PDB file of C-alpha atoms in Angstrom:
ATOM      1  CA  ALA A   3     134.565  80.074 102.876  1.00  0.00           C
ATOM      2  CA  GLU A   4     131.307  81.137 101.175  1.00  0.00           C
ATOM      3  CA  LEU A   5     128.389  81.703 103.581  1.00  0.00           C
ATOM      4  CA  SER A   6     125.030  80.209 102.941  1.00  0.00           C
ATOM      5  CA  MET A   7     122.471  82.671 101.583  1.00  0.00           C
ATOM      6  CA  LYS A   8     120.666  82.622 104.909  1.00  0.00           C
ATOM      7  CA  ASN A   9     123.818  83.344 106.961  1.00  0.00           C
ATOM      8  CA  GLU A  10     124.991  85.995 104.471  1.00  0.00           C
ATOM      9  CA  LEU A  11     121.800  87.913 104.655  1.00  0.00           C
ATOM     10  CA  TRP A  12     121.658  87.749 108.520  1.00  0.00           C
ATOM     11  CA  PHE A  13     125.284  88.997 108.540  1.00  0.00           C
ATOM     12  CA  ARG A  14     124.449  91.990 106.287  1.00  0.00           C
ATOM     13  CA  VAL A  15     121.359  92.776 108.285  1.00  0.00           C
ATOM     14  CA  LEU A  16     123.138  92.810 111.644  1.00  0.00           C
ATOM     15  CA  PHE A  17     126.112  94.935 110.093  1.00  0.00           C
ATOM     16  CA  LEU A  18     123.873  97.596 108.693  1.00  0.00           C
ATOM     17  CA  MET A  19     121.673  97.785 111.699  1.00  0.00           C
ATOM     18  CA  LYS A  20     124.798  98.313 113.867  1.00  0.00           C
ATOM     19  CA  VAL A  21     125.970 101.244 111.794  1.00  0.00           C
ATOM     20  CA  LYS A  22     122.542 102.845 111.553  1.00  0.00           C
ATOM     21  CA  LYS A  23     121.582 102.020 115.112  1.00  0.00           C
ATOM     22  CA  ARG A  24     118.317 100.276 114.091  1.00  0.00           C
ATOM     23  CA  TYR A  25     117.201  96.684 114.172  1.00  0.00           C
ATOM     24  CA  VAL A  26     114.318  94.435 114.307  1.00  0.00           C
ATOM     25  CA  ALA A  27     114.741  91.126 116.064  1.00  0.00           C
ATOM     26  CA  SER A  28     112.821  87.954 117.082  1.00  0.00           C
ATOM     27  CA  ILE A  29     113.868  87.255 120.643  1.00  0.00           C
ATOM     28  CA  ALA A  30     113.804  83.413 121.460  1.00  0.00           C
ATOM     29  CA  LEU A  31     115.722  83.635 124.807  1.00  0.00           C
ATOM     30  CA  ARG A  32     115.882  86.311 127.410  1.00  0.00           C
ATOM     31  CA  GLU A  33     117.749  86.034 130.708  1.00  0.00           C
ATOM     32  CA  GLY A  34     117.527  82.206 130.367  1.00  0.00           C
ATOM     33  CA  HIS A  35     113.838  82.101 129.731  1.00  0.00           C
ATOM     34  CA  ILE A  36     112.380  80.798 126.422  1.00  0.00           C
ATOM     35  CA  MET A  37     110.049  83.360 124.861  1.00  0.00           C
ATOM     36  CA  LEU A  38     106.929  81.612 123.556  1.00  0.00           C
ATOM     37  CA  PRO A  39     105.832  83.040 121.267  1.00  0.00           C
ATOM     38  CA  PHE A  40     109.052  84.737 120.249  1.00  0.00           C
ATOM     39  CA  LYS A  41     109.076  88.451 121.132  1.00  0.00           C
ATOM     40  CA  ILE A  42     109.462  90.988 118.394  1.00  0.00           C
ATOM     41  CA  GLU A  43     111.628  93.934 119.286  1.00  0.00           C
ATOM     42  CA  THR A  44     111.950  96.934 116.908  1.00  0.00           C
ATOM     43  CA  LYS A  45     114.340  99.760 117.431  1.00  0.00           C
ATOM     44  CA  GLY A  46     114.967 102.944 115.169  1.00  0.00           C
ATOM     45  CA  MET A  47     113.211 101.569 112.097  1.00  0.00           C
ATOM     46  CA  ASP A  48     111.536 104.268 109.882  1.00  0.00           C
ATOM     47  CA  TYR A  49     108.172 102.397 109.846  1.00  0.00           C
ATOM     48  CA  ILE A  50     107.645 102.939 113.610  1.00  0.00           C
ATOM     49  CA  LYS A  51     108.516 106.623 113.550  1.00  0.00           C
ATOM     50  CA  ALA A  52     106.092 109.587 114.013  1.00  0.00           C
ATOM     51  CA  GLY A  53     103.870 110.183 111.049  1.00  0.00           C
ATOM     52  CA  VAL A  54     103.471 106.482 110.194  1.00  0.00           C
ATOM     53  CA  THR A  55     100.157 105.072 111.250  1.00  0.00           C
ATOM     54  CA  GLU A  56      99.895 102.067 113.536  1.00  0.00           C
ATOM     55  CA  LYS A  57      98.163 100.277 110.685  1.00  0.00           C
ATOM     56  CA  VAL A  58     101.147 100.621 108.439  1.00  0.00           C
ATOM     57  CA  SER A  59     103.626  99.797 111.232  1.00  0.00           C
ATOM     58  CA  LYS A  60     101.785  96.554 112.096  1.00  0.00           C
ATOM     59  CA  ARG A  61     101.607  95.583 108.327  1.00  0.00           C
ATOM     60  CA  PHE A  62     105.308  95.888 107.894  1.00  0.00           C
ATOM     61  CA  GLU A  63     105.989  93.952 111.016  1.00  0.00           C
ATOM     62  CA  LYS A  64     103.817  91.194 109.795  1.00  0.00           C
ATOM     63  CA  ILE A  65     105.576  91.050 106.467  1.00  0.00           C
ATOM     64  CA  LEU A  66     109.020  90.841 108.339  1.00  0.00           C
ATOM     65  CA  THR A  67     107.753  88.100 110.654  1.00  0.00           C
ATOM     66  CA  ASP A  68     106.069  85.989 107.991  1.00  0.00           C
ATOM     67  CA  ASN A  69     109.103  86.172 105.618  1.00  0.00           C
ATOM     68  CA  ILE A  70     112.211  86.466 107.841  1.00  0.00           C
ATOM     69  CA  LEU A  71     111.809  86.505 111.616  1.00  0.00           C
ATOM     70  CA  TYR A  72     109.498  83.602 111.915  1.00  0.00           C
ATOM     71  CA  ALA A  73     110.285  81.905 108.590  1.00  0.00           C
ATOM     72  CA  GLU A  74     112.270  78.696 108.454  1.00  0.00           C
ATOM     73  CA  ASN A  75     114.210  80.175 105.559  1.00  0.00           C
ATOM     74  CA  ILE A  76     114.382  83.822 104.434  1.00  0.00           C
ATOM     75  CA  ASP A  77     111.861  84.281 101.749  1.00  0.00           C
ATOM     76  CA  ILE A  78     112.593  87.237  99.534  1.00  0.00           C
ATOM     77  CA  HIS A  79     110.076  86.172  96.952  1.00  0.00           C
ATOM     78  CA  GLY A  80     107.388  86.014  99.512  1.00  0.00           C
ATOM     79  CA  MET A  81     108.216  89.365 100.857  1.00  0.00           C
ATOM     80  CA  ASN A  82     108.037  90.854  97.293  1.00  0.00           C
ATOM     81  CA  LYS A  83     104.577  89.287  96.799  1.00  0.00           C
ATOM     82  CA  ASP A  84     103.437  90.703 100.232  1.00  0.00           C
ATOM     83  CA  LEU A  85     104.643  94.189  99.415  1.00  0.00           C
ATOM     84  CA  LYS A  86     102.958  94.213  95.990  1.00  0.00           C
ATOM     85  CA  ALA A  87      99.768  93.034  97.612  1.00  0.00           C
ATOM     86  CA  PHE A  88     100.249  95.883 100.210  1.00  0.00           C
ATOM     87  CA  GLU A  89     100.516  98.491  97.399  1.00  0.00           C
ATOM     88  CA  LYS A  90      97.317  97.365  95.798  1.00  0.00           C
ATOM     89  CA  GLU A  91      95.583  97.273  99.221  1.00  0.00           C
ATOM     90  CA  ILE A  92      96.686 100.939  99.794  1.00  0.00           C
ATOM     91  CA  ILE A  93      95.181 101.994  96.489  1.00  0.00           C
ATOM     92  CA  ASP A  94      91.941 100.148  96.983  1.00  0.00           C
ATOM     93  CA  ASP A  95      91.463 101.699 100.378  1.00  0.00           C
ATOM     94  CA  LEU A  96      92.210 105.282  99.126  1.00  0.00           C
ATOM     95  CA  ASP A  97      89.834 104.642  96.241  1.00  0.00           C
ATOM     96  CA  SER A  98      87.029 103.789  98.597  1.00  0.00           C
ATOM     97  CA  GLY A  99      87.677 106.923 100.714  1.00  0.00           C
ATOM     98  CA  GLY A 100      89.777 105.222 103.408  1.00  0.00           C
ATOM     99  CA  THR A 101      92.273 107.168 105.605  1.00  0.00           C
ATOM    100  CA  GLN A 102      94.147 104.395 107.374  1.00  0.00           C
ATOM    101  CA  TYR A 103      97.271 104.558 105.111  1.00  0.00           C
ATOM    102  CA  LEU A 104      97.556 108.353 104.956  1.00  0.00           C
ATOM    103  CA  ALA A 105     100.476 110.180 106.683  1.00  0.00           C
ATOM    104  CA  THR A 106      99.312 112.227 109.614  1.00  0.00           C
ATOM    105  CA  THR A 107     100.691 115.388 111.241  1.00  0.00           C
ATOM    106  CA  THR A 108      99.712 118.172 113.501  1.00  0.00           C
ATOM    107  CA  PHE A 109      98.738 121.554 112.075  1.00  0.00           C
ATOM    108  CA  GLN A 110     100.680 124.475 113.526  1.00  0.00           C
ATOM    109  CA  GLU A 111      99.636 128.010 112.701  1.00  0.00           C
ATOM    110  CA  ASP A 112     102.430 130.429 111.757  1.00  0.00           C
ATOM    111  CA  ASN A 113     102.874 132.376 114.827  1.00  0.00           C
ATOM    112  CA  GLY A 114     106.562 133.290 114.318  1.00  0.00           C
ATOM    113  CA  GLN A 115     107.963 129.838 115.304  1.00  0.00           C
ATOM    114  CA  TYR A 116     108.806 128.946 111.586  1.00  0.00           C
ATOM    115  CA  LYS A 117     112.183 130.216 110.061  1.00  0.00           C
ATOM    116  CA  GLU A 118     111.976 133.122 107.627  1.00  0.00           C
ATOM    117  CA  MET A 119     113.610 132.556 104.245  1.00  0.00           C
ATOM    118  CA  GLU A 120     114.576 134.657 101.251  1.00  0.00           C
ATOM    119  CA  THR A 121     113.202 133.342  97.856  1.00  0.00           C
ATOM    120  CA  LYS A 122     113.671 134.482  94.296  1.00  0.00           C
ATOM    121  CA  ASN A 123     110.075 134.756  93.342  1.00  0.00           C
ATOM    122  CA  GLU A 124     108.262 135.392  96.624  1.00  0.00           C
ATOM    123  CA  GLY A 125     110.746 137.489  98.603  1.00  0.00           C
ATOM    124  CA  LYS A 126     110.917 136.864 102.317  1.00  0.00           C
ATOM    125  CA  ARG A 127     108.463 134.238 103.469  1.00  0.00           C
ATOM    126  CA  SER A 128     107.924 131.744 106.232  1.00  0.00           C
ATOM    127  CA  SER A 129     109.304 128.246 105.803  1.00  0.00           C
ATOM    128  CA  ALA A 130     105.861 126.883 106.865  1.00  0.00           C
ATOM    129  CA  TRP A 131     104.957 127.106 103.117  1.00  0.00           C
ATOM    130  CA  ASN A 132     107.447 124.298 102.490  1.00  0.00           C
ATOM    131  CA  GLN A 133     105.378 121.927 104.789  1.00  0.00           C
ATOM    132  CA  PRO A 134     102.804 119.793 103.185  1.00  0.00           C
ATOM    133  CA  GLY A 135     100.863 119.642 106.432  1.00  0.00           C
ATOM    134  CA  TYR A 136     100.735 123.422 106.661  1.00  0.00           C
ATOM    135  CA  VAL A 137      99.848 124.160 103.002  1.00  0.00           C
ATOM    136  CA  GLY A 138      97.287 121.317 102.947  1.00  0.00           C
ATOM    137  CA  SER A 139      95.540 122.688 106.038  1.00  0.00           C
ATOM    138  CA  ILE A 140      95.453 126.232 104.627  1.00  0.00           C
ATOM    139  CA  ASN A 141      93.952 124.718 101.394  1.00  0.00           C
ATOM    140  CA  TRP A 142      91.318 122.871 103.317  1.00  0.00           C
ATOM    141  CA  ASN A 143      90.237 126.018 105.187  1.00  0.00           C
ATOM    142  CA  GLU A 144      90.197 128.136 102.129  1.00  0.00           C
ATOM    143  CA  ILE A 145      87.715 125.897 100.301  1.00  0.00           C
ATOM    144  CA  ASN A 146      85.585 124.712 103.224  1.00  0.00           C
ATOM    145  CA  ASP A 147      83.446 127.206 105.060  1.00  0.00           C
ATOM    146  CA  ASP A 148      82.561 124.583 107.773  1.00  0.00           C
ATOM    147  CA  ASN A 149      84.622 122.181 109.842  1.00  0.00           C
ATOM    148  CA  LYS A 150      87.871 124.197 109.808  1.00  0.00           C
ATOM    149  CA  ILE A 151      91.240 122.947 110.813  1.00  0.00           C
ATOM    150  CA  HIS A 152      92.396 124.703 113.949  1.00  0.00           C
ATOM    151  CA  ASN A 153      95.898 125.121 115.539  1.00  0.00           C
ATOM    152  CA  LEU A 154      97.282 121.872 116.876  1.00  0.00           C
ATOM    153  CA  ASP A 155      94.634 119.781 115.221  1.00  0.00           C
ATOM    154  CA  ARG A 156      95.697 116.272 113.962  1.00  0.00           C
ATOM    155  CA  VAL A 157      95.213 115.926 110.221  1.00  0.00           C
ATOM    156  CA  TYR A 158      95.613 113.480 107.343  1.00  0.00           C
ATOM    157  CA  VAL A 159      97.919 114.645 104.571  1.00  0.00           C
ATOM    158  CA  ILE A 160      96.836 113.954 100.982  1.00  0.00           C
ATOM    159  CA  LYS A 161      99.076 114.640  97.996  1.00  0.00           C
ATOM    160  CA  LEU A 162      97.186 115.555  94.873  1.00  0.00           C
ATOM    161  CA  ILE A 163      97.780 115.533  91.104  1.00  0.00           C
ATOM    162  CA  SER A 164      96.336 119.068  90.577  1.00  0.00           C
ATOM    163  CA  LYS A 165      99.434 121.321  90.819  1.00  0.00           C
ATOM    164  CA  GLU A 166      98.230 122.914  87.583  1.00  0.00           C
ATOM    165  CA  GLU A 167      94.731 124.303  87.068  1.00  0.00           C
ATOM    166  CA  ASP A 168      93.934 122.127  84.061  1.00  0.00           C
ATOM    167  CA  GLU A 169      94.134 118.989  86.264  1.00  0.00           C
ATOM    168  CA  LEU A 170      90.831 120.201  87.869  1.00  0.00           C
ATOM    169  CA  GLU A 171      88.954 119.260  84.753  1.00  0.00           C
ATOM    170  CA  ARG A 172      88.811 115.830  86.271  1.00  0.00           C
ATOM    171  CA  ILE A 173      85.973 117.033  88.629  1.00  0.00           C
ATOM    172  CA  LYS A 174      84.522 119.917  86.638  1.00  0.00           C
ATOM    173  CA  ASP A 175      81.423 118.042  85.293  1.00  0.00           C
ATOM    174  CA  LYS A 176      80.672 115.899  88.259  1.00  0.00           C
ATOM    175  CA  TYR A 177      81.400 118.397  90.998  1.00  0.00           C
ATOM    176  CA  PRO A 178      81.124 121.841  89.461  1.00  0.00           C
ATOM    177  CA  GLU A 179      80.647 123.630  92.682  1.00  0.00           C
ATOM    178  CA  LYS A 180      83.865 122.412  94.238  1.00  0.00           C
ATOM    179  CA  TYR A 181      85.633 122.992  90.860  1.00  0.00           C
ATOM    180  CA  SER A 182      84.655 126.668  91.001  1.00  0.00           C
ATOM    181  CA  ILE A 183      85.500 127.070  94.580  1.00  0.00           C
ATOM    182  CA  ILE A 184      88.935 125.560  94.180  1.00  0.00           C
ATOM    183  CA  LYS A 185      89.639 127.578  90.975  1.00  0.00           C
ATOM    184  CA  ASP A 186      88.532 130.867  92.679  1.00  0.00           C
ATOM    185  CA  ARG A 187      90.135 130.402  96.108  1.00  0.00           C
ATOM    186  CA  ILE A 188      93.327 128.537  95.293  1.00  0.00           C
ATOM    187  CA  PHE A 189      94.418 129.094  91.692  1.00  0.00           C
ATOM    188  CA  ASN A 190      93.087 132.666  91.594  1.00  0.00           C
ATOM    189  CA  SER A 191      93.660 133.442  95.244  1.00  0.00           C
ATOM    190  CA  LYS A 192      94.693 137.027  96.136  1.00  0.00           C
ATOM    191  CA  ASN A 193      97.330 135.385  98.361  1.00  0.00           C
ATOM    192  CA  GLN A 194     100.348 134.777  96.132  1.00  0.00           C
ATOM    193  CA  LEU A 195     101.713 132.070  98.475  1.00  0.00           C
ATOM    194  CA  ILE A 196      98.547 130.028  98.021  1.00  0.00           C
ATOM    195  CA  ARG A 197      98.351 130.757  94.422  1.00  0.00           C
ATOM    196  CA  ASN A 198     101.891 129.721  93.692  1.00  0.00           C
ATOM    197  CA  ARG A 199     101.542 126.224  95.174  1.00  0.00           C
ATOM    198  CA  GLY A 200      98.491 125.388  93.159  1.00  0.00           C
ATOM    199  CA  PHE A 201      96.577 122.402  94.639  1.00  0.00           C
ATOM    200  CA  ARG A 202      99.248 119.968  95.417  1.00  0.00           C
ATOM    201  CA  TYR A 203      98.223 119.181  98.911  1.00  0.00           C
ATOM    202  CA  ILE A 204      95.202 119.034 101.165  1.00  0.00           C
ATOM    203  CA  CYS A 205      94.759 118.056 104.743  1.00  0.00           C
ATOM    204  CA  ILE A 206      91.497 116.570 106.195  1.00  0.00           C
ATOM    205  CA  PRO A 207      90.745 116.706 109.888  1.00  0.00           C
ATOM    206  CA  PHE A 208      90.606 113.586 111.981  1.00  0.00           C
ATOM    207  CA  GLY A 209      86.929 113.937 112.533  1.00  0.00           C
ATOM    208  CA  ILE A 210      86.112 113.231 108.918  1.00  0.00           C
ATOM    209  CA  GLU A 211      85.464 109.504 108.521  1.00  0.00           C
ATOM    210  CA  SER A 212      86.315 109.185 104.785  1.00  0.00           C
ATOM    211  CA  ILE A 213      87.933 111.187 101.993  1.00  0.00           C
ATOM    212  CA  PRO A 214      85.249 113.277 100.243  1.00  0.00           C
ATOM    213  CA  ASP A 215      83.983 111.822  96.959  1.00  0.00           C
ATOM    214  CA  TRP A 216      84.943 114.978  95.044  1.00  0.00           C
ATOM    215  CA  LEU A 217      88.468 114.713  96.116  1.00  0.00           C
ATOM    216  CA  ARG A 218      89.294 111.111  95.216  1.00  0.00           C
ATOM    217  CA  PRO A 219      89.801 111.851  91.434  1.00  0.00           C
ATOM    218  CA  LEU A 220      92.580 114.305  92.286  1.00  0.00           C
ATOM    219  CA  ILE A 221      94.598 111.974  94.687  1.00  0.00           C
ATOM    220  CA  ASP A 222      98.075 111.148  93.564  1.00  0.00           C
ATOM    221  CA  TYR A 223      97.817 107.451  94.288  1.00  0.00           C
ATOM    222  CA  ASP A 224     101.337 106.539  93.142  1.00  0.00           C
ATOM    223  CA  ILE A 225     103.165 108.929  95.305  1.00  0.00           C
ATOM    224  CA  ILE A 226     101.061 108.070  98.360  1.00  0.00           C
ATOM    225  CA  VAL A 227     101.796 104.383  97.884  1.00  0.00           C
ATOM    226  CA  SER A 228     105.522 105.314  97.373  1.00  0.00           C
ATOM    227  CA  ASP A 229     105.599 107.411 100.512  1.00  0.00           C
ATOM    228  CA  THR A 230     103.987 104.670 102.561  1.00  0.00           C
ATOM    229  CA  ILE A 231     106.516 101.978 101.331  1.00  0.00           C
ATOM    230  CA  ALA A 232     109.389 104.382 101.766  1.00  0.00           C
ATOM    231  CA  SER A 233     109.404 103.790 105.497  1.00  0.00           C
ATOM    232  CA  PHE A 234     110.254 100.209 104.827  1.00  0.00           C
ATOM    233  CA  ASN A 235     113.210 101.046 102.471  1.00  0.00           C
ATOM    234  CA  SER A 236     115.924 100.355 104.985  1.00  0.00           C
ATOM    235  CA  VAL A 237     114.748  96.817 105.020  1.00  0.00           C
ATOM    236  CA  LEU A 238     114.614  96.572 101.269  1.00  0.00           C
ATOM    237  CA  GLU A 239     118.208  97.971 100.908  1.00  0.00           C
ATOM    238  CA  VAL A 240     119.573  95.388 103.253  1.00  0.00           C
ATOM    239  CA  LEU A 241     117.904  92.485 101.318  1.00  0.00           C
ATOM    240  CA  GLU A 242     118.947  94.037  97.997  1.00  0.00           C
ATOM    241  CA  MET A 243     115.351  94.229  96.780  1.00  0.00           C
ATOM    242  CA  GLU A 244     115.000  96.425  93.672  1.00  0.00           C
ATOM    243  CA  ASN A 245     112.703  99.326  93.326  1.00  0.00           C
ATOM    244  CA  PHE A 246     112.236 101.835  90.363  1.00  0.00           C
ATOM    245  CA  ASP A 247     111.538 105.492  90.070  1.00  0.00           C
ATOM    246  CA  PHE A 248     108.993 107.218  87.951  1.00  0.00           C
ATOM    247  CA  LYS A 249     107.380 110.579  87.706  1.00  0.00           C
ATOM    248  CA  THR A 250     103.956 111.574  89.007  1.00  0.00           C
ATOM    249  CA  PRO A 251     102.285 115.096  88.758  1.00  0.00           C
ATOM    250  CA  ASN A 252     103.469 115.602  92.341  1.00  0.00           C
ATOM    251  CA  GLY A 253     107.044 114.524  92.016  1.00  0.00           C
ATOM    252  CA  THR A 254     109.102 111.279  91.784  1.00  0.00           C
ATOM    253  CA  ALA A 255     107.747 108.080  93.280  1.00  0.00           C
ATOM    254  CA  ASN A 256     109.118 104.635  93.444  1.00  0.00           C
ATOM    255  CA  LYS A 257     107.739 101.164  93.714  1.00  0.00           C
ATOM    256  CA  VAL A 258     109.131  97.791  94.571  1.00  0.00           C
ATOM    257  CA  SER A 259     110.173  95.929  91.340  1.00  0.00           C
ATOM    258  CA  CYS A 260     108.384  92.728  90.493  1.00  0.00           C
ATOM    259  CA  LEU A 261     111.790  91.079  89.978  1.00  0.00           C
TER     260      LEU A 261
END
């Protein structure tokens, strides 16, 4: 017999969560006691893992509770609308210099703990240069003479569109000093490893209250939104919500479809 849409979706959620060892639940009854309000319990979901800010985790939890866990009927359309609104909120926050939706990490200096790898163009080098948090922190320290990032400092990671030097033209007229510093110390650096990576990443220390004005025109907004929403992808896949891929200067991003 055919299941109702609601039952079918719940069956698929439970099945996938069992296989992947992850779930989110609204607990109404525990050991014979009614839970009022219902208790939300989340295990193994990507949006509660390290690197995802509490603000993002709470937002995704609210989207789930409003449209599934506390809803009388599962509301896929409502979830889609909430996700599209969240995407816009992230962009607006970044545009105003906000950091609450940026990924975070801990900067670790290369003291031999990273693996050494053989590359075609750079010979033997540390795998640290594959880490956005490492490269971004090095870039910050290269172009800032004050407020350096030190070993084990917590930092925000920002992906930028300026992999190639010509992308810096966006800040040349309004911020000529920063333009010259980035050009000289990154794109024309004496360090081949810095030079080869262009200006794709930058990290800012936790002590800075907002993203500097000169940096905002270089932010890859699309890929930061994509990375943020990606921690919710396991839920989108279960509910068969579509997303689409597109290219940005920093790589491939995806967004939730409006359909």
